[in-house]
């Protein structure tokens, strides 16, 4: 099996107790058929379901509670090197980052690493306690770093928090991370598999673009309707600067957009375009010219809240 | 038949034994000390051989470096380009390079002597904190080579400068949106890379893995030579994830009778879940030998002061920099400590800022309340900003401090002007307070961050003089005797080795530093310049003169 493009890497950050492990277990249940490598950097009473990872042919790799950027940076990097060099690489790498690991630094490894591509940085916060932590002289810079790094902030445990605490948490997140999408939930009930790039056999580059599969959640709270999605096909080369403007102006109901376009200046060259929250990244796609790799189809998938604009409206905005 | 006895005669022996602080002879059998005194005192042990080669030398207990890194061995395979002259493990002094221009010229000479290939040029020890002026750029290093990768690692090891070849290989361009890639006015990356991702991927792009280098046998040999040149017979490696290959190499080198150093590696306690680490280290501690002591654990709580990553209490950094970084969630320190502590292992914890020190003391107090164990000897490493109140708590909790005295000299001026302001700078590395309040303490170099040389470290604690000549906290100065005790018995105590190392008296291992002058006679100023002739390890003599060119 020929390895396709770089492997997408996502980071789930937040303090212990924010719901990271619950969310990760939901992802593993929800995205059946996807082989994850899960790198765990935080240990609480709740364990990541290693069997679930293994069932899907993936791996769980553990680092203990700490900062992944300093002394542990080397071992994180060699772990990622090993995963990227495998004959049979995982479809997606998820790093569960401890409260003190800066999610941005981990995601930056994927930006620079030729075998990886940065996907999503999602930070969970406990809606009940986040404002208290943000006032704690020991922790305030740490929670700010987390928020600044996030493409998406999930206010979790909203069932346990008072209206006032939720409102304060919302205001804090909006202030610290104006470019991050903000989601609110309880029990980490987020259909995260619809937000990550899972839409190919190996990495993001191989095979046709398709909308994320409807989530298969094996429990009563079916949140398949949590997000809407739309596909827009964009075969013609685009003016990247204009595209940038259009994407930056999309309404906040669009949480995530991802896909490939070719630019007018050099139509042979593909670009990966990702909008995560309000953060836009356009980067040249490194494997466009590789023999034996099916070039990804030009187009974009949009994922948003149920009130997001329909596909026709998006197509019009994009001028396709 | 009894093993043979050697009696070494010296001009003077500083024993660190308070009952008999000075002697002229020391008797050695089976690598251990039978006793110290004069010849008549020792002749009662029976037939002996009198070794007079130290007749004009001064002996003291082999010095113990309680906080250094085996990286001291690996860095010297690269080119030293620091602001201060520094002696390598081959005994040869590298010159001081006082400007970016001098660094570039030096590396151009290195380049000129290299072969035709495209091997990388790697340099270390660069410290622009001493230059008032422009930063080094890729253009500077392109003058060294436009063909080979050129990397200059800063003294902090957290920042590097690279040339254009490395930028290209690592795919770093104006469009690269990654934190820590410094850019010039033109928006192009200027070759300075800060932070883990850019730095490690640049090194990765030229095929360098410094953790792998550290554990190599050649590196461990250079580490031991560096120690020997400084009169050190026992050194820590603080810390190491201790993969199997490193353990095997450590066992191999320390098993060689020619290897002149005892090593105490500390396990990087966060490199795996604590429960796994505890099991691993319990098992490894059984494999200790006389020259390799396994079982120590190290945790890291915060960053560094001069890097503005230490965690500080109010009022924070003097120049208003943002507060630093936790390397472990402060609310999880107690649980992590407890796992290792409950397994019977000793834990050393790196704390630089006063908030980190206080948080760790809170955690230790919780752990000792929950799991009382006499003489756990938790040790705070660096502990640079601890306040008097912290020392009082340390004394009550039985916590030791290993203080970073070399900082006072190398970065003392920066601490006054940038990081701490005058009053807090004066209380940094408060050896005087530790002594007064009865906190067991050692002092250290953190080599390769600063040179491995305990007599220099002792000089720093005695004089507290900065590079510019400022005296930083006169009240925290300690006597020469106390400083010498800190680099011998003091360090041995923090490692729970004070029963067998650190003084010259009956029953201890025959580890000596052999000096050409008496450190008590040269006065406080001269301490750093006392020449080291060599060492004795387990009764075996290791002259420094044997090292020259022998690497
Ligand atoms: Zn250190």
CSV table of C-alpha atoms in Angstrom, one decimal, chain B residues 48 79 95 102 109 172 175 182 188 205 275 289 314 358 371 381 425 431 434 440 452 457 479 499 502 519 525 528:
chain,number,residue,atom,x,y,z
B,48,UNK,CA,52.5,-1.1,53.7
B,79,UNK,CA,32.8,23.6,18.3
B,95,UNK,CA,39.5,30.8,23.3
B,102,UNK,CA,34.9,36.5,16.1
B,109,UNK,CA,38.8,28.5,10.2
B,172,UNK,CA,11.6,27.1,6.6
B,175,UNK,CA,5.5,31.6,4.7
B,182,UNK,CA,12.4,34.8,14.0
B,188,UNK,CA,12.3,36.4,5.7
B,205,UNK,CA,17.0,18.0,9.1
B,275,UNK,CA,4.0,4.1,38.1
B,289,UNK,CA,27.7,-0.9,41.1
B,314,UNK,CA,4.7,38.6,42.8
B,358,UNK,CA,6.9,27.2,47.1
B,371,UNK,CA,3.3,8.9,53.5
B,381,UNK,CA,17.8,21.6,42.4
B,425,UNK,CA,19.2,39.3,42.9
B,431,UNK,CA,24.1,29.6,50.6
B,434,UNK,CA,20.9,27.7,54.0
B,440,UNK,CA,21.8,20.7,54.0
B,452,UNK,CA,32.3,21.7,35.4
B,457,UNK,CA,31.7,27.0,42.0
B,479,UNK,CA,33.5,30.6,54.2
B,499,UNK,CA,28.2,7.4,54.4
B,502,UNK,CA,32.7,13.1,50.7
B,519,UNK,CA,42.7,25.9,48.9
B,525,UNK,CA,40.1,35.2,45.8
B,528,UNK,CA,39.2,29.3,41.5
